CSV table of C-alpha atoms in Angstrom, one decimal:
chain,number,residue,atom,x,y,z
A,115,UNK,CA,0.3,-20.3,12.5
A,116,UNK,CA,4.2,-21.0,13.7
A,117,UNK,CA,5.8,-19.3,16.0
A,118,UNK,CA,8.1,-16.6,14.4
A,119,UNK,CA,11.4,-16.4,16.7
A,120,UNK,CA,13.6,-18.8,17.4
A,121,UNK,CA,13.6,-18.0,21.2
A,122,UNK,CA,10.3,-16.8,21.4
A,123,UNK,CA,7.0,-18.2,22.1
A,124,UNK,CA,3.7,-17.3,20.9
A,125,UNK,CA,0.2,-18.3,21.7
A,126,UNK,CA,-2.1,-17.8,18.9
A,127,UNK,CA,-6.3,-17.2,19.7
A,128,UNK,CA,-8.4,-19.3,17.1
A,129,UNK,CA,-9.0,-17.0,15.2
A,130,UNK,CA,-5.4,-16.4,14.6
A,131,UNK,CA,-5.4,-12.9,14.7
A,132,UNK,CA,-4.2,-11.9,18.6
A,133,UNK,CA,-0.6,-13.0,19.4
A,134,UNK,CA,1.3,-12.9,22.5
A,135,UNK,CA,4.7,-12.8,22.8
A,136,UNK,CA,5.9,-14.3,25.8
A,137,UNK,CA,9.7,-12.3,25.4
A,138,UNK,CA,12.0,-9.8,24.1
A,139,UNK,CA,14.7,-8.8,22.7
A,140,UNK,CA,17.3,-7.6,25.1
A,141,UNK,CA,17.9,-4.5,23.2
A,142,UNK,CA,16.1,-2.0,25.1
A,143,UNK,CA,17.7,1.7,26.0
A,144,UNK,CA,18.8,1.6,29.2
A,145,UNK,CA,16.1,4.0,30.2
A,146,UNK,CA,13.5,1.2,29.3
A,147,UNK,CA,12.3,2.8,26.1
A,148,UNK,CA,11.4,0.3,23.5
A,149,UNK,CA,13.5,1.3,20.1
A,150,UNK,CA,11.7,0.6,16.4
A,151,UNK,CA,13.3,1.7,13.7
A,152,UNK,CA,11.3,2.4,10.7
A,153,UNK,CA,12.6,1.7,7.4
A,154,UNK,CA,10.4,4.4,4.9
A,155,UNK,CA,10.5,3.8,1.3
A,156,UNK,CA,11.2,7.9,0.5
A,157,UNK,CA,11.6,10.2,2.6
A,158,UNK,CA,10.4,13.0,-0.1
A,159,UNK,CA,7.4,11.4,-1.1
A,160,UNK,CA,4.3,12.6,0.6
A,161,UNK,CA,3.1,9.2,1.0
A,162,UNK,CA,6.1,8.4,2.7
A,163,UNK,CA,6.1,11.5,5.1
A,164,UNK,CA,2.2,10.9,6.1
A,165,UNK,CA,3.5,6.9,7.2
A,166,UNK,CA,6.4,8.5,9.1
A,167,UNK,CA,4.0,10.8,10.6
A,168,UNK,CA,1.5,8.3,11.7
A,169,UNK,CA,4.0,5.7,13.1
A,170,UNK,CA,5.8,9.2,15.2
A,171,UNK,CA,1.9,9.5,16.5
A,172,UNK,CA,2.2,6.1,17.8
A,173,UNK,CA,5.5,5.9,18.9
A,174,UNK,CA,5.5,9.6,20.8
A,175,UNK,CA,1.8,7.8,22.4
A,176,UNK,CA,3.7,4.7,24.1
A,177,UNK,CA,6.6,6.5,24.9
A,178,UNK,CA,8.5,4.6,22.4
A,179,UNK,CA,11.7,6.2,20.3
A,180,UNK,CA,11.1,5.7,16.4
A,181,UNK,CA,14.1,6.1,13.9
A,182,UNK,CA,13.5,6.6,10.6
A,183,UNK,CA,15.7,5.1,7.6
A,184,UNK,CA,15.5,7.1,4.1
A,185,UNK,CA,15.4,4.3,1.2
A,186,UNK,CA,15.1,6.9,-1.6
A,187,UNK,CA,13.4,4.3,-3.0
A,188,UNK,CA,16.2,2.0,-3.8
A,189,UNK,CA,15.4,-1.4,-3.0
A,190,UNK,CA,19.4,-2.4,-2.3
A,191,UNK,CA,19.7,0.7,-0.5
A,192,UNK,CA,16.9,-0.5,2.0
A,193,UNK,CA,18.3,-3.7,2.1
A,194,UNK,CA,21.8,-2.3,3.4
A,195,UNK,CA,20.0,-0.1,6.1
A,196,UNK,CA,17.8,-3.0,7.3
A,197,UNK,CA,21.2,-4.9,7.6
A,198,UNK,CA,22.9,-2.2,9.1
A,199,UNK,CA,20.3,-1.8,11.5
A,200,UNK,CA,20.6,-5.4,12.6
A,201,UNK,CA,24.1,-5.5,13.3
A,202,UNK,CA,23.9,-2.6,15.9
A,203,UNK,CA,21.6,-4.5,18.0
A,204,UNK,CA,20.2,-1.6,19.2
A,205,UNK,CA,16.3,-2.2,18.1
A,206,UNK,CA,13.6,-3.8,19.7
A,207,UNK,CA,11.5,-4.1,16.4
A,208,UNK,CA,11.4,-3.3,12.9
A,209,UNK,CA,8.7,-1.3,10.8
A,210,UNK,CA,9.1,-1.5,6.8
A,211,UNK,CA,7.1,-0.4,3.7
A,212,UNK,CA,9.4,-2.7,1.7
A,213,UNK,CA,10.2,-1.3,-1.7
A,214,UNK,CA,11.6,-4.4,-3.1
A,215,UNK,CA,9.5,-6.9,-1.0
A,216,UNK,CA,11.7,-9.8,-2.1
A,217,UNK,CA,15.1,-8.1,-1.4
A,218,UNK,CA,14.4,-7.6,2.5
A,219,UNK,CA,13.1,-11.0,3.4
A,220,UNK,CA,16.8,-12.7,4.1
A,221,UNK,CA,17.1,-9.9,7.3
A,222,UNK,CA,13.5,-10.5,8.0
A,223,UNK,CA,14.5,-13.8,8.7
A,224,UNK,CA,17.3,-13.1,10.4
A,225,UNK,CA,15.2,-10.7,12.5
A,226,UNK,CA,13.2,-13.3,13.7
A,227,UNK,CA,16.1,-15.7,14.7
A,228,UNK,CA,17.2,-12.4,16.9
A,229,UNK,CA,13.5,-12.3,18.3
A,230,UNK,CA,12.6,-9.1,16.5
A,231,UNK,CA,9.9,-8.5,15.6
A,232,UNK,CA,8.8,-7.2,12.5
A,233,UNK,CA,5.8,-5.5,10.9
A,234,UNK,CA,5.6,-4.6,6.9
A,235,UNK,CA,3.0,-2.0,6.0
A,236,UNK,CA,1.0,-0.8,3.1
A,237,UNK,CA,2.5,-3.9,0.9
A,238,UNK,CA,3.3,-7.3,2.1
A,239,UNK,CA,6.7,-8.5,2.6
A,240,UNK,CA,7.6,-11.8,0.5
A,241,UNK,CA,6.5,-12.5,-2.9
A,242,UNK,CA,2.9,-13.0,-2.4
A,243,UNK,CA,1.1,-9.3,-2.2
A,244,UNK,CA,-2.5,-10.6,-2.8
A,245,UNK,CA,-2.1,-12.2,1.5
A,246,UNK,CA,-2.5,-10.0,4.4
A,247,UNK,CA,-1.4,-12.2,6.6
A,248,UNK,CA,2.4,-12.8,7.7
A,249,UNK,CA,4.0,-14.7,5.0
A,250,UNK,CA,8.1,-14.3,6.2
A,251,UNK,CA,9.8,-16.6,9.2
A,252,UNK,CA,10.2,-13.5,11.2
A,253,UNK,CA,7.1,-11.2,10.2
A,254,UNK,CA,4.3,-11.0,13.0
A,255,UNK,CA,2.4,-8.6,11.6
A,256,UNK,CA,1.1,-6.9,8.5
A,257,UNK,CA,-0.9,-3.1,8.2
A,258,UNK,CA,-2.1,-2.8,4.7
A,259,UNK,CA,-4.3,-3.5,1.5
A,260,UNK,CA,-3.7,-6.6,-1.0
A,261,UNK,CA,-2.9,-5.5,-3.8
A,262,UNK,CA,-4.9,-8.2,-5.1
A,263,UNK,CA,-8.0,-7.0,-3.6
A,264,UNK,CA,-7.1,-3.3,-5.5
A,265,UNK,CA,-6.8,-4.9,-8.6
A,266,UNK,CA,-10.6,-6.4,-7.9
A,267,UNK,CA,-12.1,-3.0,-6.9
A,268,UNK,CA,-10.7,-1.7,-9.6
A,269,UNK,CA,-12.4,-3.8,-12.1
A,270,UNK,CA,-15.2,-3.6,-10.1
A,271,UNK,CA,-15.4,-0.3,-10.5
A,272,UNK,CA,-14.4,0.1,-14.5
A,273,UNK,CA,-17.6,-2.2,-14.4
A,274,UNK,CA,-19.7,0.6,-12.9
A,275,UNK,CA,-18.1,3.3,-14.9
A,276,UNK,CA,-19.0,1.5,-17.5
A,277,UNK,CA,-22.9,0.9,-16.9
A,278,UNK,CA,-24.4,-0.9,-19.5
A,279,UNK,CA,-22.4,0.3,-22.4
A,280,UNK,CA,-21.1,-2.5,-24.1
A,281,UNK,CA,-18.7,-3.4,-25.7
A,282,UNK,CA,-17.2,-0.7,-23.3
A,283,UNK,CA,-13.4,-0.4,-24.0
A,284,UNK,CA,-10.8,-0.1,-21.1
A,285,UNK,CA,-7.3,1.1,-20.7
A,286,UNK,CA,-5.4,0.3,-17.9
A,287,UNK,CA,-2.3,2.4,-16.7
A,288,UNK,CA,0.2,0.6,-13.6
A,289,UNK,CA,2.8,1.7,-12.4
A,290,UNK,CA,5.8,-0.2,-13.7
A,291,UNK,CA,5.6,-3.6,-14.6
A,292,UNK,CA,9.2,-4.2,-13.3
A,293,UNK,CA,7.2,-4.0,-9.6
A,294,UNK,CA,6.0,-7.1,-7.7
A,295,UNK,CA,3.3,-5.2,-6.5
A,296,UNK,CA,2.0,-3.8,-10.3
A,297,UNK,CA,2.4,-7.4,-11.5
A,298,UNK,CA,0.2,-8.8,-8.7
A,299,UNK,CA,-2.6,-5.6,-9.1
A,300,UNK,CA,-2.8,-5.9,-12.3
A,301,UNK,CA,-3.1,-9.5,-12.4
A,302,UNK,CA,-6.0,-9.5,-10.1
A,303,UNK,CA,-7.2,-6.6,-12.4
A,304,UNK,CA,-7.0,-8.5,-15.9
A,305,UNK,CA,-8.5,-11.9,-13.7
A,306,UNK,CA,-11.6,-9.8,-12.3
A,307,UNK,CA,-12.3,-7.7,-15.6
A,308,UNK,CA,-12.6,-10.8,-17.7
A,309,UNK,CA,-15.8,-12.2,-15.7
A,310,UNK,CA,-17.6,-8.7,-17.0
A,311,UNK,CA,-18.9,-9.5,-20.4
A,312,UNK,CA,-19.4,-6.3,-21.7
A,313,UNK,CA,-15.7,-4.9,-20.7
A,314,UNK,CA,-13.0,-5.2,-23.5
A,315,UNK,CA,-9.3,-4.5,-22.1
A,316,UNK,CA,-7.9,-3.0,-25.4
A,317,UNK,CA,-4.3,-2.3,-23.6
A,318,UNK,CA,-2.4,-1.9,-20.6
A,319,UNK,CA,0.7,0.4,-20.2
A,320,UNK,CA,3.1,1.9,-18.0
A,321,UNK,CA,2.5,4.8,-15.8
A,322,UNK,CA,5.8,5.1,-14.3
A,323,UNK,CA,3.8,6.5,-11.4
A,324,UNK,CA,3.8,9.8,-12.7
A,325,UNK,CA,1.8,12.8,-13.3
A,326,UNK,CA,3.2,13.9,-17.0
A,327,UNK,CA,4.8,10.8,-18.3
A,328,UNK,CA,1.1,9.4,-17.6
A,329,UNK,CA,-0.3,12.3,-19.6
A,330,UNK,CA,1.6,12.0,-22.6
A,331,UNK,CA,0.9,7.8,-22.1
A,332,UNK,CA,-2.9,8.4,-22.2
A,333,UNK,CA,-2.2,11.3,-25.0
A,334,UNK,CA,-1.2,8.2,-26.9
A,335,UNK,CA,-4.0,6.0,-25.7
A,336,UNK,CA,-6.9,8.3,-26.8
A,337,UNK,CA,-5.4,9.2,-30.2
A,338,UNK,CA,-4.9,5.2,-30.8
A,339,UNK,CA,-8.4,4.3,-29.3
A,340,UNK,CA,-11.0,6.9,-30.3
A,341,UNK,CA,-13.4,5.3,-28.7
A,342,UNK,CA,-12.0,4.3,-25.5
A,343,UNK,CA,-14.8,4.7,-22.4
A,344,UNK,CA,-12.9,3.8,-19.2
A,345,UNK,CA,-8.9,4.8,-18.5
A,346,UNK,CA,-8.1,2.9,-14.8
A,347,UNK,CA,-4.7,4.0,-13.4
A,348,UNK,CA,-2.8,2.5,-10.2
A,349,UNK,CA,-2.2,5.4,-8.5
A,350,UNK,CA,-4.1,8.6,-7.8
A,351,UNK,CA,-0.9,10.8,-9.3
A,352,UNK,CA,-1.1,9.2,-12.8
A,353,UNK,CA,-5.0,9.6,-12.8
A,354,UNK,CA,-4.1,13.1,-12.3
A,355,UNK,CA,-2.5,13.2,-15.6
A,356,UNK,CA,-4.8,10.7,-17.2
A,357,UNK,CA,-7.2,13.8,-16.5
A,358,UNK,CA,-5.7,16.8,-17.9
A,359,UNK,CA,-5.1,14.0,-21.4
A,360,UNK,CA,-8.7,13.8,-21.3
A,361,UNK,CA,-10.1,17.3,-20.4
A,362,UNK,CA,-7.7,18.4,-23.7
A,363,UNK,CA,-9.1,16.1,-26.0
A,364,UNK,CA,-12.4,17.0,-26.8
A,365,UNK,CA,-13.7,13.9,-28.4
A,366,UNK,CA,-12.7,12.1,-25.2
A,367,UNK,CA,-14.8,14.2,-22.7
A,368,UNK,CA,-17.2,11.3,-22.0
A,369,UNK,CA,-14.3,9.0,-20.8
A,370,UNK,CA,-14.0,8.1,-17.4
A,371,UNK,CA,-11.4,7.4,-14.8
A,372,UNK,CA,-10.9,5.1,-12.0
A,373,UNK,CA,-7.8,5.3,-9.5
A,374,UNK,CA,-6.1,4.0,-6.4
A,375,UNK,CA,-5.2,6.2,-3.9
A,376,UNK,CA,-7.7,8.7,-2.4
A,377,UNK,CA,-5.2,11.9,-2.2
A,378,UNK,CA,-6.3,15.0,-1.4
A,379,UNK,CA,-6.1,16.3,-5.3
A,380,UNK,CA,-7.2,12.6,-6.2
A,381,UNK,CA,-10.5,13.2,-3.8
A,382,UNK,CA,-11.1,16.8,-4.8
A,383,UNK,CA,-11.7,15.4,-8.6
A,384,UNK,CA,-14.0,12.8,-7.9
A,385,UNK,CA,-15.9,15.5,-6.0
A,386,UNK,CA,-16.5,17.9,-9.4
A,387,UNK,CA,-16.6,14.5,-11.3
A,388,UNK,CA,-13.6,14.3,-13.6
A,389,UNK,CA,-12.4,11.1,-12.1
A,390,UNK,CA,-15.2,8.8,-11.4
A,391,UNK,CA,-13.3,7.2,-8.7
A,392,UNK,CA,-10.3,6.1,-6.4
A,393,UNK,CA,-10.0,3.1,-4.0
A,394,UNK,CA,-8.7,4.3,-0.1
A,395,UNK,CA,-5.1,4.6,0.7
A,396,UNK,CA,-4.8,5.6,4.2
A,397,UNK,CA,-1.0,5.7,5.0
A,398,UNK,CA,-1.1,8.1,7.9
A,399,UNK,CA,-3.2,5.3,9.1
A,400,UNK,CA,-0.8,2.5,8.1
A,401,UNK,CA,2.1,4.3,9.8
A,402,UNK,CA,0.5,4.2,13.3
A,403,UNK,CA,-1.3,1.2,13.6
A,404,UNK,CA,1.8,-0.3,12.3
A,405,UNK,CA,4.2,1.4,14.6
A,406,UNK,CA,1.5,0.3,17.5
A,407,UNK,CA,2.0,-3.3,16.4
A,408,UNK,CA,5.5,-3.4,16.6
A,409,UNK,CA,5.7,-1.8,19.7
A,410,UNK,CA,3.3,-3.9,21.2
A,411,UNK,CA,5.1,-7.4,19.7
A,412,UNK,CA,8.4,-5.9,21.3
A,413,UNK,CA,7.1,-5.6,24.6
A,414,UNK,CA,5.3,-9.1,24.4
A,415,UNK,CA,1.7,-7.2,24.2
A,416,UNK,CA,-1.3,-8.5,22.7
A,417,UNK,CA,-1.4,-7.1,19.0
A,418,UNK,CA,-3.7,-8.0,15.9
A,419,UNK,CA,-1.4,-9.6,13.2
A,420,UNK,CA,-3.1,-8.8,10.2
A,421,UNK,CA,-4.8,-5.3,9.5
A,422,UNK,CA,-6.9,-4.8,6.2
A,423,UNK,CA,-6.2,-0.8,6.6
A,424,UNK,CA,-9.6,-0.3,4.9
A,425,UNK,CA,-11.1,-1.2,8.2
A,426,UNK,CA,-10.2,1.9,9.9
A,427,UNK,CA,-12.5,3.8,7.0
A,428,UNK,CA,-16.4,4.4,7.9
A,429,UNK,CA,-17.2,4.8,4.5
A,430,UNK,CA,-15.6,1.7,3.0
A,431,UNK,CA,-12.7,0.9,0.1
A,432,UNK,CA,-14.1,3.1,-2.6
A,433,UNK,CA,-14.6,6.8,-2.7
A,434,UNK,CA,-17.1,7.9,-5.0
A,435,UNK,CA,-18.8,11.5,-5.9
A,436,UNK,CA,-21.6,10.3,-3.2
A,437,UNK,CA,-19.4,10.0,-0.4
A,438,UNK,CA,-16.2,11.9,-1.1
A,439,UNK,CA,-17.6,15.0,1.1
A,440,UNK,CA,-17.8,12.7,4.3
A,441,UNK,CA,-14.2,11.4,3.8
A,442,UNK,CA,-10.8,13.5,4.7
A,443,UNK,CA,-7.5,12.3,2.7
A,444,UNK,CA,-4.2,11.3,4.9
A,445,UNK,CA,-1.9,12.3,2.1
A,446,UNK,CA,-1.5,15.1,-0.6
A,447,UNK,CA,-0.2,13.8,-3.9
């Protein structure tokens, strides 16, 4: 692997993981305390405020000071604070959940020519999602899970839902398919469900990440496939609406759901078995051990580059109805 910064050197261990940064940027406070500024894709979304919460852990731990910028979920809006943000000087690293991953990487890049360092969590910065390694001159580190590897899990687990009913018909609900990260998951998805013979994908749709425009969406679905078996969804808060579409249509009481997401609500149904289940999402998780990471590259500390966040779960990728008790949700839908 390169070296990031223009002024910095790094020495890499074989595996490639550990990387040392030999200096810093000058930007320090003049009280020593290492500045990262967080860039948060939404302030108001719970997901959001359990990242910001994590990476405060982290930063309030190594006596570092962490400033959080609001994107509101506006990709050019992020852009403009990550620029901003640059131009003060004032930062020692950067931590992003990029909401346009493609938008940001010209001041990644001009991050690394500063020697900052920065650290993109829950997606990948760049334009290829499926790699959890840093992909962007000026990324040294990224805390997250492919969205690739979601896409296989969930066939995976449409496949189990499924059992040995076959043909056994499967609707798919992402996101938005204007999103990088939905193309890329469900992608993967389509790619992975094809090698299982007896699945038939009979359509996929938009979600909108949403609760009710994901119930009237699979409203639609049932009455148009009667006899649907499997509804997977993207995201924990559309399964959620998946599952009141079902629970009302009485003729579709045998259809099961799969999810991304493991939220609190998202958990509590695979516990009483309406959803059958949800891959881990751990961004209270994602927020610290990302914060740690840029803190650590700032101050030219040893730090992992590349953290599959499922790896800080005991109980794997997948919560199902068997292990849901033994598992406690970082974030409430």
């Amino acid at each position: 692997m390169k070296p990031h910064f223009a002024r910095t050197a790094a020495i890499f261990s074989a595996a490639g993981l550990i990387a040392t940064l030999a200096a810093c940027s000058t930007s320090e406070s003049d009280d020593g305390t290492t500045q990262l500024a967080f860039f948060a894709a939404g302030r108001a979304n719970s997901y959001s405020q359990a990242e910001i919460a994590g990476a405060q852990e982290a930063a309030d731990a190594m006596g570092a000071k962490l400033t959080v910028f609001d994107g509101n979920f506006d990709p050019a809006q992020q852009a403009s604070q990550f620029q901003s943000a640059l131009s003060t000087n004032k930062f020692d690293s950067f931590l992003i959940n990029a909401i346009g991953t493609e938008q940001v990487v010209q001041y990644i890049n001009q991050a690394g020519a500063d020697a900052t360092p920065v650290v993109c969590i829950m997606n990948n910065c760049g334009s290829d999602l499926t790699n959890i390694s840093p992909t962007v001159d000026g990324q040294v580190g990224f805390v997250g899970f492919s969205v690739g590897r979601q896409g296989e899990l969930l066939a995976e687990q449409a496949g189990k839902a499924c059992g040995t009913t076959s043909p056994c018909k499967v609707a798919y609900l992402q996101g938005m398919s204007t999103l990088t990260s939905d193309v890329q998951r469900t992608d993967a998805f389509k790619t992975a469900l094809a090698k299982l013979p007896n699945l038939e994908l009979v359509t996929v749709q938009d979600g909108n990440l949403d609760q009710q425009a994901s119930y009237g969406v699979a409203q639609n679905i049932l009455s148009a496939n009667p006899e649907l078996d499997v509804i997977v969804t993207a995201g924990d808060q559309m399964a959620l609406g998946v599952k009141r579409a079902v629970a009302e249509r009485s003729t579709s009481a045998d259809v099961k759901i799969v999810s991304v997401g493991a939220s609190t609500q998202g958990v509590e149904a695979v516990e009483d078995g309406t959803i059958f289940s949800t891959i881990l999402l751990l961004p209270f998780s994602e927020g610290r051990v990302g914060a740690e990471t840029a803190i650590k590259a700032a101050r030219g500390e040893d730090f992992v580059d590349s953290v599959e966040i499922t790896e800080q779960s005991e109980i794997g990728a997948v919560i199902t109805r068997e292990n849901a008790s033994q598992f406690t949700p970082e974030w409430t839908n």
